[in-house]
PDB file of C-alpha atoms in Angstrom:
ATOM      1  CA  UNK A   1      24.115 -10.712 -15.104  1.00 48.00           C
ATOM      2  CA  UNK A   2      24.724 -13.043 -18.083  1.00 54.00           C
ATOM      3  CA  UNK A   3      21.790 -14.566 -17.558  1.00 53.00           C
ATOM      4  CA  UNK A   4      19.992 -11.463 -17.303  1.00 50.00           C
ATOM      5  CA  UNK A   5      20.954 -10.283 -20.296  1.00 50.00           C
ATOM      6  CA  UNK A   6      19.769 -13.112 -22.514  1.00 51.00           C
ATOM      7  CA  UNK A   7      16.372 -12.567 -20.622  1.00 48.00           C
ATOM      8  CA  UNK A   8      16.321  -9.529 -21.595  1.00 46.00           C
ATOM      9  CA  UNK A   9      16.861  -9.971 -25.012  1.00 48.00           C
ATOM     10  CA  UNK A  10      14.718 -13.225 -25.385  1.00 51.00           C
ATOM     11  CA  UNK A  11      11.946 -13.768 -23.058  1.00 48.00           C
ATOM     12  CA  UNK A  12      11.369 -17.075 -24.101  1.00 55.00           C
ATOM     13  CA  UNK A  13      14.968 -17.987 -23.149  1.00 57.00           C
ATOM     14  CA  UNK A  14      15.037 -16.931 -19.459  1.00 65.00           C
ATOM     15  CA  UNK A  15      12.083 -19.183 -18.663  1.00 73.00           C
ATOM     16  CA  UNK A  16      13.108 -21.821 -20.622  1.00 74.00           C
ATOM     17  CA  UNK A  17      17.027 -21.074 -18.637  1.00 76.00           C
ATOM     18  CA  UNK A  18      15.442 -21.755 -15.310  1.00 80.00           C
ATOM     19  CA  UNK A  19      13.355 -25.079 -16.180  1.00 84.00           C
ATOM     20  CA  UNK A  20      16.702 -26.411 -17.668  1.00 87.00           C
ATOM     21  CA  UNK A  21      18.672 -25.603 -14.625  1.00 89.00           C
ATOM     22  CA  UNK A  22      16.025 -27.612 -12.560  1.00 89.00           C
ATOM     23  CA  UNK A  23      15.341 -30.126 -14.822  1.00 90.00           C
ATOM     24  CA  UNK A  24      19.313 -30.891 -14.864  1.00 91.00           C
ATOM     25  CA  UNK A  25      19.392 -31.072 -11.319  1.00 89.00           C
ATOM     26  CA  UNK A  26      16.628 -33.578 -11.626  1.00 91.00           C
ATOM     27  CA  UNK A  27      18.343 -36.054 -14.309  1.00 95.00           C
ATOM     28  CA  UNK A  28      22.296 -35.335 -13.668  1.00 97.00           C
ATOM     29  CA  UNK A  29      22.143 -38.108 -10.377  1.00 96.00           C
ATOM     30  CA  UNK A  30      20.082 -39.667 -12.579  1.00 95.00           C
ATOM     31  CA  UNK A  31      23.491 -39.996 -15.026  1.00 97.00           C
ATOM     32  CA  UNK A  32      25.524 -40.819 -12.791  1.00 96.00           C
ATOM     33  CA  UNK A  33      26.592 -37.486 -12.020  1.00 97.00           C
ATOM     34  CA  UNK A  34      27.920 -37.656  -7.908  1.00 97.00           C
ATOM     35  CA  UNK A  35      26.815 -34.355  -6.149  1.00 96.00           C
ATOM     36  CA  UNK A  36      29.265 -32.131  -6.573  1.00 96.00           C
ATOM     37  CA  UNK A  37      28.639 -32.384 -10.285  1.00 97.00           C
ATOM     38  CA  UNK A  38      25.362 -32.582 -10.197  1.00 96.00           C
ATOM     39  CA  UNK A  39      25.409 -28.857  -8.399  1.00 96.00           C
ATOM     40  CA  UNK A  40      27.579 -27.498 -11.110  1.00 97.00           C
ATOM     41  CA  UNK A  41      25.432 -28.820 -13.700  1.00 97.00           C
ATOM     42  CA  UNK A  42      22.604 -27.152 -12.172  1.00 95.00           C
ATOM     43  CA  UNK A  43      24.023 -23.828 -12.342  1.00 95.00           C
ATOM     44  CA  UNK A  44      25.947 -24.149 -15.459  1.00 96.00           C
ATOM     45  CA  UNK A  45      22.911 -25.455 -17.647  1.00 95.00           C
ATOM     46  CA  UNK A  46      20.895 -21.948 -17.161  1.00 91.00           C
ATOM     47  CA  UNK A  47      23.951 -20.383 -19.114  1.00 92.00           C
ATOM     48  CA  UNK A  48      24.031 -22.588 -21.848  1.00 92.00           C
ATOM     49  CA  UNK A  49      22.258 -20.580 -24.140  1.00 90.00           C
ATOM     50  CA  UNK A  50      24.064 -17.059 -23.289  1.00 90.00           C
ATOM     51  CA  UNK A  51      25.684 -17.051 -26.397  1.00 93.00           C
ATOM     52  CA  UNK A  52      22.395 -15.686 -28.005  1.00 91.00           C
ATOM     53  CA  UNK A  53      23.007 -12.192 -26.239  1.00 91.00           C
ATOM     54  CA  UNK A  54      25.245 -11.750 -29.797  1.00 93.00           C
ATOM     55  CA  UNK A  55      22.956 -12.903 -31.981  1.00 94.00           C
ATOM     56  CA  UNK A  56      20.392  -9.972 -33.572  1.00 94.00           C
ATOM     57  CA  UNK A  57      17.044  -9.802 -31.852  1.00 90.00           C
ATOM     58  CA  UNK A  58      15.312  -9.946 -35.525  1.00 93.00           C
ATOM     59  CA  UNK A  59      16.707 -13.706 -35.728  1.00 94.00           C
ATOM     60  CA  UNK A  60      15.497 -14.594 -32.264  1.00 88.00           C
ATOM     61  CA  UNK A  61      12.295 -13.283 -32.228  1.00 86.00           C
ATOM     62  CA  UNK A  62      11.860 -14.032 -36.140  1.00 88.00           C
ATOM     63  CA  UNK A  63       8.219 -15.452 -37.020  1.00 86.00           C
ATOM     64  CA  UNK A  64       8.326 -18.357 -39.392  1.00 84.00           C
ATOM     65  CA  UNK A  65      11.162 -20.682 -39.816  1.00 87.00           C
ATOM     66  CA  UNK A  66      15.105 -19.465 -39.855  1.00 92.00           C
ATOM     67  CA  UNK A  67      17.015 -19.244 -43.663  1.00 96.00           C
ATOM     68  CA  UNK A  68      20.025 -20.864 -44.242  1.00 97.00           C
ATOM     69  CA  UNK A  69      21.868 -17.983 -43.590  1.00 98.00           C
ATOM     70  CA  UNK A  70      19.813 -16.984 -40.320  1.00 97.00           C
ATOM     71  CA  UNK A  71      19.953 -20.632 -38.841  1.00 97.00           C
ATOM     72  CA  UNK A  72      23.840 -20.345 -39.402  1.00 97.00           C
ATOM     73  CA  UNK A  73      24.296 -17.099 -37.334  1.00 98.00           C
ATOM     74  CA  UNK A  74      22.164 -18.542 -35.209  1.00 96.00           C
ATOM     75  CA  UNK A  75      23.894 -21.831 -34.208  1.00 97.00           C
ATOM     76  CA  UNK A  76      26.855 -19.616 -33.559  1.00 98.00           C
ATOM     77  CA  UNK A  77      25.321 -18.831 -29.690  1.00 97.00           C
ATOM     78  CA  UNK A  78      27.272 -22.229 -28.810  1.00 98.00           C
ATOM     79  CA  UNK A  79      30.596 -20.883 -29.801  1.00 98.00           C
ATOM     80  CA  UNK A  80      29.787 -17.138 -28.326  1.00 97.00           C
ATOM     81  CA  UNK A  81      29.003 -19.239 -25.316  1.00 96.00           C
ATOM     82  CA  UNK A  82      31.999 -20.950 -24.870  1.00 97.00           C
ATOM     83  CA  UNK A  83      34.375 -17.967 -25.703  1.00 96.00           C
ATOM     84  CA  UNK A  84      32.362 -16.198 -23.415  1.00 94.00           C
ATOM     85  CA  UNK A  85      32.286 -18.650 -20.323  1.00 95.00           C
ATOM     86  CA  UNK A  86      35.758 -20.519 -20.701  1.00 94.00           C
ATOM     87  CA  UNK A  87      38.918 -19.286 -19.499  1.00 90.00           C
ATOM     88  CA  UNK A  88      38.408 -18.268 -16.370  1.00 87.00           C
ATOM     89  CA  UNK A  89      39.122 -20.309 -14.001  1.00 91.00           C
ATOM     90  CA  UNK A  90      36.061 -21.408 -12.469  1.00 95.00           C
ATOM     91  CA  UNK A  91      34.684 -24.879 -12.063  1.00 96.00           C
ATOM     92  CA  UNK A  92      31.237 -24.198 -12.369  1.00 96.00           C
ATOM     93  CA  UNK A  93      32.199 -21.679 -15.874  1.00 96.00           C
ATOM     94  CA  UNK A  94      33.928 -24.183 -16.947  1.00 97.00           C
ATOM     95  CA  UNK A  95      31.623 -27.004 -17.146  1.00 97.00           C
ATOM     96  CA  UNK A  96      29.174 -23.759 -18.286  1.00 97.00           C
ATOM     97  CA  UNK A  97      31.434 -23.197 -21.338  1.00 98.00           C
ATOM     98  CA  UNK A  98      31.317 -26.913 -21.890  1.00 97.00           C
ATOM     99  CA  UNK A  99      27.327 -27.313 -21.979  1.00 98.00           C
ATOM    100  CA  UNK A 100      27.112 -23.937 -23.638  1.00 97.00           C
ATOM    101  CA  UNK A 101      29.359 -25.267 -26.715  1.00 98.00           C
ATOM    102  CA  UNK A 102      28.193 -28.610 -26.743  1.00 98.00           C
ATOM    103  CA  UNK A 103      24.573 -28.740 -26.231  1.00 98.00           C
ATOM    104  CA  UNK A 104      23.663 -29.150 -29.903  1.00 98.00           C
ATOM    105  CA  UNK A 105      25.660 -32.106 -30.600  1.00 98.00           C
ATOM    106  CA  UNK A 106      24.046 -35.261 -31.813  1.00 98.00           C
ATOM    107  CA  UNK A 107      25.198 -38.671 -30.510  1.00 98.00           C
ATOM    108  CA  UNK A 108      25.417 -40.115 -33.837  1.00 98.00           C
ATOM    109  CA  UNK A 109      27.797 -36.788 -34.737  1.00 98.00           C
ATOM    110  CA  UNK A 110      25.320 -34.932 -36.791  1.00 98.00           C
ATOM    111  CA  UNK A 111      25.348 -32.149 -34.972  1.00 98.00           C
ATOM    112  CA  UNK A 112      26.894 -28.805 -34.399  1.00 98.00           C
ATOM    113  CA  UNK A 113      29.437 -26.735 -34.263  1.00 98.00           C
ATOM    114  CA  UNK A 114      32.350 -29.312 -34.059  1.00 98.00           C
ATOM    115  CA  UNK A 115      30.210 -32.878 -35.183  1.00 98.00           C
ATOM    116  CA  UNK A 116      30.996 -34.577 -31.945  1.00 98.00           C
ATOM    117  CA  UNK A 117      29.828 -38.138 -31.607  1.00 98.00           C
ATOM    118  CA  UNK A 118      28.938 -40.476 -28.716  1.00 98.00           C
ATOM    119  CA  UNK A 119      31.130 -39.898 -25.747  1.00 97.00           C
ATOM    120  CA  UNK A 120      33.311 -37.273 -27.123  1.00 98.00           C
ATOM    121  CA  UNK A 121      30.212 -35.281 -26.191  1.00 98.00           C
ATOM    122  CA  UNK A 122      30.731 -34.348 -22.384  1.00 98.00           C
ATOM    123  CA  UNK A 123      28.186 -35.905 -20.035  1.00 98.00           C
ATOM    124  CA  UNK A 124      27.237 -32.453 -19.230  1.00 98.00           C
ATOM    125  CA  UNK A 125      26.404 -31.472 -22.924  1.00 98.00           C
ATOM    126  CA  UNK A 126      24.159 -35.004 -23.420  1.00 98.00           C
ATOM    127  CA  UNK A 127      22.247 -34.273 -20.672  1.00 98.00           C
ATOM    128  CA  UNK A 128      21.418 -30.465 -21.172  1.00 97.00           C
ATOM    129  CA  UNK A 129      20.772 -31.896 -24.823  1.00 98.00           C
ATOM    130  CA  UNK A 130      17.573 -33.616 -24.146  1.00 97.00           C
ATOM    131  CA  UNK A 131      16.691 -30.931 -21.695  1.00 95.00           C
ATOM    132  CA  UNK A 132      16.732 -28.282 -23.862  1.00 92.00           C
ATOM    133  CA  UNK A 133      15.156 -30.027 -26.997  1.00 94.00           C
ATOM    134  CA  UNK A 134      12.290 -31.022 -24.962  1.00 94.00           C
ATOM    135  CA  UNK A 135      11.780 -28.048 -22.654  1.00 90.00           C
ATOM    136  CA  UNK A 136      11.798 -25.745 -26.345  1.00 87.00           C
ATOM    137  CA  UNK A 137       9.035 -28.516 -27.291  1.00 91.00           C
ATOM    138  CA  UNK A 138       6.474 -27.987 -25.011  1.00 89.00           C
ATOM    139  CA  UNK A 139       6.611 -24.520 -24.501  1.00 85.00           C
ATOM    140  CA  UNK A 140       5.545 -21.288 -27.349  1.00 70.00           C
ATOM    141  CA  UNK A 141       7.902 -20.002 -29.506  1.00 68.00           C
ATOM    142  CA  UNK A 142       7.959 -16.694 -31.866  1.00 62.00           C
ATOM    143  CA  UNK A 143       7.842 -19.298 -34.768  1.00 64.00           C
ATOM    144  CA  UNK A 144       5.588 -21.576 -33.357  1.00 69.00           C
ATOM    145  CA  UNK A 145       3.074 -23.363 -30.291  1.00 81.00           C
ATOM    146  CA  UNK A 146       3.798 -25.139 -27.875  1.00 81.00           C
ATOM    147  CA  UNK A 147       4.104 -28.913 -28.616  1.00 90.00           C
ATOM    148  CA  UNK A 148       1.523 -31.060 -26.337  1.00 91.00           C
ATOM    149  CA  UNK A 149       4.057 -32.838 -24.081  1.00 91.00           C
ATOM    150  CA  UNK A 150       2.953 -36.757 -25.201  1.00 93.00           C
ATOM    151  CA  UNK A 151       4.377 -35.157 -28.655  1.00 95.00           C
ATOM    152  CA  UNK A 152       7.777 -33.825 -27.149  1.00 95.00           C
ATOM    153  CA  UNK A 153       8.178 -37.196 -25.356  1.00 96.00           C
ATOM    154  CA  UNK A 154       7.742 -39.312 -28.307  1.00 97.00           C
ATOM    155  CA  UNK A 155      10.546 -37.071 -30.495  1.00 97.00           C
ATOM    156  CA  UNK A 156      12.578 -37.557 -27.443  1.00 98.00           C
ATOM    157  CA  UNK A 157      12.246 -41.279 -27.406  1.00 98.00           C
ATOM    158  CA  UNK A 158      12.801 -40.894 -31.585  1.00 98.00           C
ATOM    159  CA  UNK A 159      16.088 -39.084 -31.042  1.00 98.00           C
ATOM    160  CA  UNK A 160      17.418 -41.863 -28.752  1.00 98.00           C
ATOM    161  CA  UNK A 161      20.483 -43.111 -30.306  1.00 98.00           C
ATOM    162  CA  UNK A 162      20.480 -40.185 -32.736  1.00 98.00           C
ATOM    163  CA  UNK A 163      20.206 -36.958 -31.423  1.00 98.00           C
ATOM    164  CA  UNK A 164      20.356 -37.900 -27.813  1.00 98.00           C
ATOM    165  CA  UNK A 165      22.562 -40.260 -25.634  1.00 98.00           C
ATOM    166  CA  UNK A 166      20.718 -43.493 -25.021  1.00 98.00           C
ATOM    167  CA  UNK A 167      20.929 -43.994 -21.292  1.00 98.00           C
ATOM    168  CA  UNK A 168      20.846 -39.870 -20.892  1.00 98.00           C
ATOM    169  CA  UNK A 169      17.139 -40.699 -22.800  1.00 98.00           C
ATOM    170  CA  UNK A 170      16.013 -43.769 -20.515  1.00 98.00           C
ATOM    171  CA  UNK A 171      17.371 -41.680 -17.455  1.00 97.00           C
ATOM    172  CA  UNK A 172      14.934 -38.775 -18.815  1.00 96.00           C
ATOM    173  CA  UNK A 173      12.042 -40.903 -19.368  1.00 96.00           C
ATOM    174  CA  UNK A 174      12.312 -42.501 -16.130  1.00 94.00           C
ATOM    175  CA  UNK A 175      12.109 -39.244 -14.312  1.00 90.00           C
ATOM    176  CA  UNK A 176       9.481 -37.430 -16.805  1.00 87.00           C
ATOM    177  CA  UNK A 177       7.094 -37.262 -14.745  1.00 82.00           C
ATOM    178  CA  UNK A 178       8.537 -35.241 -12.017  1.00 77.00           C
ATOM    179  CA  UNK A 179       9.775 -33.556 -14.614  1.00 71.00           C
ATOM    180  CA  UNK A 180       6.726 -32.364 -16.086  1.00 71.00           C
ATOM    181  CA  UNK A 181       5.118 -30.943 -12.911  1.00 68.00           C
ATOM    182  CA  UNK A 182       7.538 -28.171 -13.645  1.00 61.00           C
ATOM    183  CA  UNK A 183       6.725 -27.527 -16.676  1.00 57.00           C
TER     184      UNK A 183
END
């Protein structure tokens, strides 16, 4: 129903919430991730962005680039996500709550909401990282088209080291091409 609901209020973001579940079952053995995981990444990376079900449809659906104050309340859907997914008990919530909070963290630390760095980024959140970045990419937005995917590729391969975990990158570009036939 979560994941519904986020459909509902974004269109964009239920497509985009079932490529990144299947393109994280794709790269998570990839990772290193043993089966198990693997599975619960799968399921938990289509509720990473269900945090935006608070944030107001006139942001999401906004034309043009974000403000500063509207690119604030919008990086907030990491922290709705976690508060909403954590707590309760459930494996596969759990490591939901963790890709949901952590999935716009930058290996070098740049990014948000807490600045993690490296490794203190869970495996889980690295991964759905370059997922997400390139699956938003190549696909339309409200604010703009769809990246050609050589494009998204290449600002993948830029953000290795920065944005994006090194080896979650090389494990990425080693699969993109099954990758891309779901796109």
């Amino acid at each position: 129903h979560l994941i519904m609901a986020a459909e509902f209020k974004d269109h964009d973001t239920g497509a985009h919430l079932v490529r990144t579940g299947y393109f994280a079952a794709r790269l998570a053995p990839m990772c290193g991730c043993d089966a198990e995981y693997a599975g619960q990444i799968f399921v938990a990376s289509t509720m990473h962005d269900v945090g935006k079900i608070w944030i107001p449809a006139c942001i999401l659906k906004k034309r043009g680039a974000l403000d500063r104050e509207e690119r604030q309340i919008m990086q907030r859907h990491a922290e709705y996500g976690a508060m909403l997914l954590s707590g309760l008990d459930i494996p596969v919530l759990e490591v939901a709550a963790q890709i949901a909070h952590c999935h716009h963290e930058h290996f070098d630390g740049t990014g948000y909401p807490r600045g993690l760095k490296g490794d203190q980024i869970p495996l889980s959140g690295r991964i759905v990282a370059v997922i997400d970045v390139f699956d938003a990419l190549v696909m339309d937005r409200a604010y703009r088209r769809a990246m050609p995917v050589e494009n998204a590729l290449q600002m993948i391969r830029t953000g290795r080291g920065k944005k994006f975990d090194p080896d979650v990158v090389d494990a990425f570009l080693s699969v993109a091409d099954e990758i891309l036939v779901l796109c």
